[in-house]
Amino acid sequence: RAKAQGNDRCAVFDEAMREQALRSLDLEADLRRAIINRDFMPFYQPIVRLSDGELVGHEALLRWQHERRGLLLPSAFLDLGEESGLIEQVDWLLYEQVITQLARGGRGYLSVNVSPRHFRSADFSTRLFGLIEAAGADPHRLRLEITEVALLDDGPRTLRILQTLRERGVLVQLDDFGTGFSALSYLHRFPISTLKIDQSFIAGLHGQDMQSTHALVQGVLSLARTLGIETVGEGIETQAQHDTLLQLGCDYGQGYLLGRPAPMATTATA
Ligand code: C2E
Ligand code: MG
Ligand code: MG
Ligand code: MG
């Protein structure tokens, strides 16, 4: 009897897996078509100085204008994009739009997210500077956001890429800081301009473990200050979070309280 039950469960499991596989096949076909049709656009979210509310830049966030399903967030297709390797093509389509936007003027920087594997691919910086030059954009106003994963493995190679970017004026920020390996030695070894403290810590500032979260965030902020690295608090939703971060010495902030991601047309900068 137990065996029969086990088999039943297996059958249900298989069916669910089959459906899941078919659905992701569908989405992959959609993604390939969307790349040909260039169905992607950036939304821009403001980043402000916490001390005086001054706008310093925007993060460009990927949106897929799906032909049937409407506007899709990265969470709906990023895993698939990374597994299939298609995300690199999507990223380039987005960078092109962001760099064109930069060349149009406006103030402050625009930052773009880079998938770890993509960042280390052979022609990444060559292609990036090719786009910047073709558009006549100022590289000093473009920033890249990478995660700690991108710093793992092949240190010398990663270091070379980061140095090239730095020499040519493109600053690199460490995104979602605190969620990865957070080997603090990385901060010393690699030229990183900015730490973006992950939103889970910002949420934790007033949550259950608020005391230990305070201590942790304070430690990260003071280390960053010592190393001359600027800091951005991510996912600021409340005035209390804003005030605590400011008081702990965080330089900049990003979050719904300060501005939601929106097409450039509806934000102040452009
Ligand atoms: P991220 O780089 O850490 O971006 C911040 C995410 O937090 C964004 O989600 C943003 O909309 C969201 N956010 C901002 N303020 C708040 C807030 O106050 N509360 C909450 N709950 N969320 C807030 P989004 O746009 O869905 O992007 C998710 C992730 O997808 C990004 O995290 C980034 O890792 C990735 N991503 C976004 N654009 C690109 C891209 O062009 N290329 C690649 N490869 N990845 C991208
Ligand atoms: Mg980011
Ligand atoms: Mg982040
Ligand atoms: Mg994130």
Coordinates of C-alpha atoms and ligand atoms in Angstrom, one line a residue:
R1 CA 0.0 0.0 0.0
A2 CA 2.8 2.3 0.9
K3 CA 4.4 1.5 -2.4
A4 CA 1.3 2.3 -4.4
Q5 CA 1.0 5.6 -2.6
G6 CA 4.7 6.3 -3.3
N7 CA 4.1 5.7 -7.0
D8 CA 1.1 8.0 -7.0
R9 CA 3.1 10.7 -5.5
C10 CA 5.8 10.1 -8.1
A11 CA 3.3 10.4 -10.9
V12 CA 2.0 13.7 -9.6
F13 CA 5.5 15.0 -9.2
D14 CA 6.4 13.9 -12.8
E15 CA 3.4 15.7 -14.2
A16 CA 4.2 18.9 -12.4
M17 CA 7.8 18.7 -13.6
R18 CA 6.7 18.1 -17.1
E19 CA 4.4 21.1 -17.0
Q20 CA 7.2 23.2 -15.5
A21 CA 9.6 22.1 -18.2
L22 CA 7.1 22.9 -21.0
R23 CA 6.3 26.3 -19.5
S24 CA 10.0 27.2 -19.4
L25 CA 10.4 26.0 -22.9
D26 CA 7.6 28.3 -24.0
L27 CA 9.2 31.2 -22.1
E28 CA 12.6 30.5 -23.7
A29 CA 11.0 30.6 -27.2
D30 CA 9.3 33.8 -26.2
L31 CA 12.6 35.2 -24.9
R32 CA 14.4 34.4 -28.2
R33 CA 11.6 36.1 -30.1
A34 CA 11.7 39.1 -27.8
I35 CA 15.4 39.5 -28.4
I36 CA 14.8 39.7 -32.1
N37 CA 12.0 42.2 -31.6
R38 CA 13.9 44.2 -29.0
D39 CA 11.0 44.0 -26.5
F40 CA 13.1 45.3 -23.5
M41 CA 13.3 48.6 -21.9
P42 CA 14.9 50.2 -18.9
F43 CA 13.0 51.6 -15.9
Y44 CA 15.0 54.1 -13.9
Q45 CA 15.0 54.4 -10.2
P46 CA 16.5 57.5 -8.5
I47 CA 19.4 57.3 -6.0
V48 CA 19.6 60.2 -3.6
R49 CA 22.1 61.6 -1.1
L50 CA 20.6 60.9 2.3
S51 CA 21.8 64.0 4.0
D52 CA 20.0 66.5 1.7
G53 CA 17.9 64.5 -0.7
E54 CA 20.0 65.5 -3.7
L55 CA 19.5 63.3 -6.7
V56 CA 22.8 61.7 -7.7
G57 CA 21.9 59.1 -10.3
H58 CA 19.5 56.4 -11.4
E59 CA 19.7 52.6 -11.6
A60 CA 18.4 51.2 -14.8
L61 CA 16.2 48.1 -14.2
L62 CA 15.4 45.7 -16.9
R63 CA 11.7 45.3 -18.0
W64 CA 10.4 42.9 -20.7
Q65 CA 7.4 44.2 -22.6
H66 CA 5.9 40.7 -23.3
E67 CA 3.6 40.6 -26.3
R68 CA 0.8 38.8 -24.4
R69 CA 1.7 38.9 -20.7
G70 CA 2.5 42.6 -20.4
L71 CA 5.4 44.1 -18.5
L72 CA 7.6 41.4 -16.9
L73 CA 10.0 41.9 -14.0
P74 CA 13.4 40.3 -14.0
S75 CA 12.3 37.7 -11.5
A76 CA 10.0 36.2 -14.1
F77 CA 12.8 35.4 -16.6
L78 CA 16.3 36.1 -15.1
D79 CA 17.0 32.5 -14.1
L80 CA 15.9 31.3 -17.5
G81 CA 18.0 34.0 -19.1
E82 CA 21.1 33.0 -17.2
E83 CA 20.6 29.2 -17.6
S84 CA 20.1 29.6 -21.4
G85 CA 22.9 32.2 -21.7
L86 CA 20.3 34.5 -23.4
I87 CA 20.7 37.2 -20.7
E88 CA 23.9 38.5 -22.3
Q89 CA 22.0 39.5 -25.4
V90 CA 19.2 41.0 -23.4
D91 CA 21.7 43.0 -21.3
W92 CA 23.4 44.4 -24.5
L93 CA 20.0 45.5 -25.8
L94 CA 19.4 47.3 -22.5
Y95 CA 22.9 48.8 -22.2
E96 CA 22.5 50.3 -25.7
Q97 CA 19.3 52.1 -24.6
V98 CA 20.9 53.3 -21.4
I99 CA 24.0 54.6 -23.1
T100 CA 21.9 56.3 -25.7
Q101 CA 20.0 58.0 -22.9
L102 CA 23.3 59.0 -21.3
A103 CA 24.4 60.6 -24.5
R104 CA 21.3 62.7 -24.6
G105 CA 22.4 64.6 -21.5
G106 CA 20.7 64.9 -18.1
R107 CA 22.5 64.8 -14.8
G108 CA 23.8 62.2 -12.5
Y109 CA 25.0 58.7 -13.3
L110 CA 23.1 55.8 -14.7
S111 CA 24.0 52.3 -13.4
V112 CA 23.3 49.0 -15.1
N113 CA 23.3 45.5 -13.7
V114 CA 25.7 42.9 -15.1
S115 CA 25.3 39.1 -14.7
P116 CA 28.4 37.5 -13.2
R117 CA 29.3 35.3 -16.1
H118 CA 28.7 38.1 -18.5
F119 CA 31.0 40.4 -16.7
R120 CA 33.9 38.0 -17.1
S121 CA 33.3 37.2 -20.7
A122 CA 36.2 37.9 -23.0
D123 CA 35.0 40.9 -24.9
F124 CA 32.8 42.6 -22.2
S125 CA 34.8 45.8 -21.7
T126 CA 35.8 46.1 -25.4
R127 CA 32.1 45.9 -26.4
L128 CA 31.0 48.3 -23.6
F129 CA 33.5 51.0 -24.6
G130 CA 32.6 50.4 -28.3
L131 CA 29.0 51.3 -27.4
I132 CA 30.0 54.3 -25.3
E133 CA 32.1 55.7 -28.0
A134 CA 29.6 55.1 -30.8
A135 CA 27.0 57.0 -28.8
G136 CA 29.3 59.7 -27.8
A137 CA 28.4 59.2 -24.1
D138 CA 30.6 60.2 -21.1
P139 CA 31.9 57.0 -19.5
H140 CA 32.2 58.8 -16.2
R141 CA 28.4 58.9 -16.0
L142 CA 28.0 55.1 -16.5
R143 CA 28.3 52.7 -13.6
L144 CA 28.1 48.9 -13.4
E145 CA 26.5 46.8 -10.7
I146 CA 28.0 43.4 -10.1
T147 CA 27.4 41.0 -7.3
E148 CA 29.9 39.3 -5.1
V149 CA 29.7 36.1 -7.2
A150 CA 31.4 38.0 -10.0
L151 CA 34.5 38.5 -7.9
L152 CA 34.9 34.7 -7.2
D153 CA 37.3 32.6 -9.3
D154 CA 39.9 33.9 -11.5
G155 CA 40.9 36.8 -9.4
P156 CA 43.6 38.1 -11.7
R157 CA 41.3 38.2 -14.7
T158 CA 38.5 39.9 -12.7
L159 CA 41.1 42.4 -11.4
R160 CA 42.2 43.2 -14.9
I161 CA 38.7 43.9 -16.1
L162 CA 38.0 46.1 -13.1
Q163 CA 41.2 48.0 -13.6
T164 CA 40.4 48.6 -17.2
L165 CA 37.0 49.9 -16.4
R166 CA 38.3 52.1 -13.6
E167 CA 41.1 53.6 -15.8
R168 CA 38.6 54.5 -18.5
G169 CA 36.2 56.1 -16.1
V170 CA 33.5 53.5 -15.5
L171 CA 32.9 52.9 -11.7
V172 CA 31.9 49.5 -10.5
Q173 CA 29.5 49.0 -7.6
L174 CA 28.9 45.9 -5.5
D175 CA 25.2 45.1 -5.5
D176 CA 23.2 43.2 -2.9
F177 CA 26.1 43.4 -0.5
G178 CA 25.9 41.1 2.4
T179 CA 23.9 38.3 0.7
G180 CA 26.8 36.6 -1.0
F181 CA 30.2 35.6 0.4
S182 CA 31.1 39.0 1.7
A183 CA 34.7 38.1 2.0
L184 CA 35.8 41.5 3.2
S185 CA 39.2 41.0 1.6
Y186 CA 37.6 41.6 -1.8
L187 CA 36.9 45.2 -0.9
H188 CA 40.6 45.7 -0.4
R189 CA 41.8 43.8 -3.4
F190 CA 39.4 45.0 -6.1
P191 CA 38.7 48.6 -7.2
I192 CA 35.1 48.9 -6.1
S193 CA 33.6 52.4 -5.8
T194 CA 30.4 51.6 -4.0
L195 CA 28.7 49.1 -1.7
K196 CA 25.0 48.7 -2.2
I197 CA 23.7 47.3 1.1
D198 CA 21.1 44.6 0.3
Q199 CA 17.5 45.5 1.1
S200 CA 17.1 42.5 3.5
F201 CA 19.4 44.4 5.9
I202 CA 17.4 47.6 5.5
A203 CA 14.2 45.7 6.2
G204 CA 16.0 44.2 9.2
L205 CA 16.8 47.6 10.8
H206 CA 13.4 47.7 12.4
G207 CA 12.5 44.0 12.4
Q208 CA 13.0 41.1 14.9
D209 CA 16.8 41.1 15.0
M210 CA 17.1 44.8 14.8
Q211 CA 20.0 45.0 17.3
S212 CA 22.3 42.7 15.5
T213 CA 21.2 44.1 12.1
H214 CA 22.1 47.6 13.3
A215 CA 25.5 46.4 14.5
L216 CA 26.1 44.6 11.2
V217 CA 25.1 47.6 9.0
Q218 CA 27.1 49.9 11.2
G219 CA 30.2 47.7 10.8
V220 CA 29.9 47.5 7.1
L221 CA 29.4 51.3 6.8
S222 CA 32.4 52.1 9.0
L223 CA 34.6 49.6 7.0
A224 CA 33.5 51.2 3.8
R225 CA 34.3 54.7 5.1
T226 CA 37.8 53.5 6.1
L227 CA 38.4 52.1 2.7
G228 CA 37.0 55.2 0.9
I229 CA 34.1 53.3 -0.6
E230 CA 30.8 55.0 -0.8
T231 CA 27.6 53.3 0.4
V232 CA 24.0 53.0 -0.9
G233 CA 21.1 51.6 1.2
E234 CA 18.8 49.6 -1.0
G235 CA 15.0 49.1 -0.6
I236 CA 14.3 52.1 1.7
E237 CA 10.5 52.1 2.2
T238 CA 10.0 54.0 5.4
Q239 CA 11.1 57.3 6.9
A240 CA 12.4 55.3 9.9
Q241 CA 14.7 53.3 7.7
H242 CA 15.9 56.4 6.0
D243 CA 16.6 58.2 9.3
T244 CA 18.4 55.2 10.8
L245 CA 20.7 54.8 7.7
L246 CA 21.5 58.5 7.7
Q247 CA 22.3 58.3 11.4
L248 CA 24.5 55.2 10.9
G249 CA 26.5 57.1 8.2
C250 CA 25.2 55.7 5.0
D251 CA 25.9 58.1 2.1
Y252 CA 23.0 57.4 -0.4
G253 CA 19.7 55.7 -0.6
Q254 CA 17.4 54.0 -3.1
G255 CA 13.9 52.7 -2.5
Y256 CA 10.2 53.2 -2.9
L257 CA 10.2 56.0 -0.3
L258 CA 12.6 58.0 -2.4
G259 CA 11.2 57.1 -5.8
R260 CA 9.9 54.1 -7.7
P261 CA 11.4 52.7 -10.9
A262 CA 9.7 54.4 -13.9
P263 CA 10.3 55.0 -17.6
M264 CA 12.7 58.0 -17.9
A265 CA 10.0 60.2 -19.4
T266 CA 8.3 60.4 -16.0
T267 CA 11.4 61.1 -13.9
A268 CA 12.9 64.4 -13.2
T269 CA 16.4 64.0 -14.5
A270 CA 16.2 63.6 -18.3
Ligands
C2E1 P1 18.9 44.9 -7.9 O1 19.9 45.3 -8.8 O2 19.3 44.7 -6.4 O3 17.8 46.0 -8.0 C1 16.9 46.4 -7.0 C2 15.6 45.8 -7.0 O4 14.9 46.2 -5.9 C3 14.7 46.2 -8.2 O5 13.9 45.1 -8.5 C4 13.9 47.3 -7.6 O6 12.7 47.5 -8.3 C5 13.6 46.8 -6.2 N1 13.3 47.9 -5.3 C6 13.7 49.1 -5.3 N2 13.3 49.8 -4.2 C7 12.6 48.9 -3.5 C8 11.8 49.0 -2.3 O7 11.8 50.1 -1.6 N3 11.2 47.9 -1.8 C9 11.3 46.7 -2.5 N4 10.7 45.7 -2.0 N5 12.0 46.6 -3.7 C10 12.6 47.7 -4.2 P2 13.7 44.6 -10.0 O8 13.7 45.7 -10.9 O9 12.6 43.6 -10.0 O10 15.1 43.8 -10.3 C11 15.4 42.6 -9.6 C12 16.9 42.2 -9.9 O11 17.0 41.9 -11.3 C13 17.9 43.4 -9.7 O12 18.2 43.5 -8.3 C14 19.1 42.8 -10.5 O13 19.8 41.9 -9.8 C15 18.3 42.1 -11.7 N6 18.4 43.0 -12.8 C16 17.7 44.1 -13.0 N7 17.9 44.7 -14.2 C17 18.9 43.9 -14.8 C18 19.6 43.9 -16.1 O14 19.5 44.8 -16.9 N8 20.4 42.9 -16.3 C19 20.6 41.9 -15.4 N9 21.5 40.9 -15.8 N10 20.0 41.8 -14.2 C20 19.1 42.8 -13.9
MG2 MG 21.3 46.5 -9.0
MG3 MG 20.6 45.3 -5.2
MG4 MG 18.8 42.4 -5.8

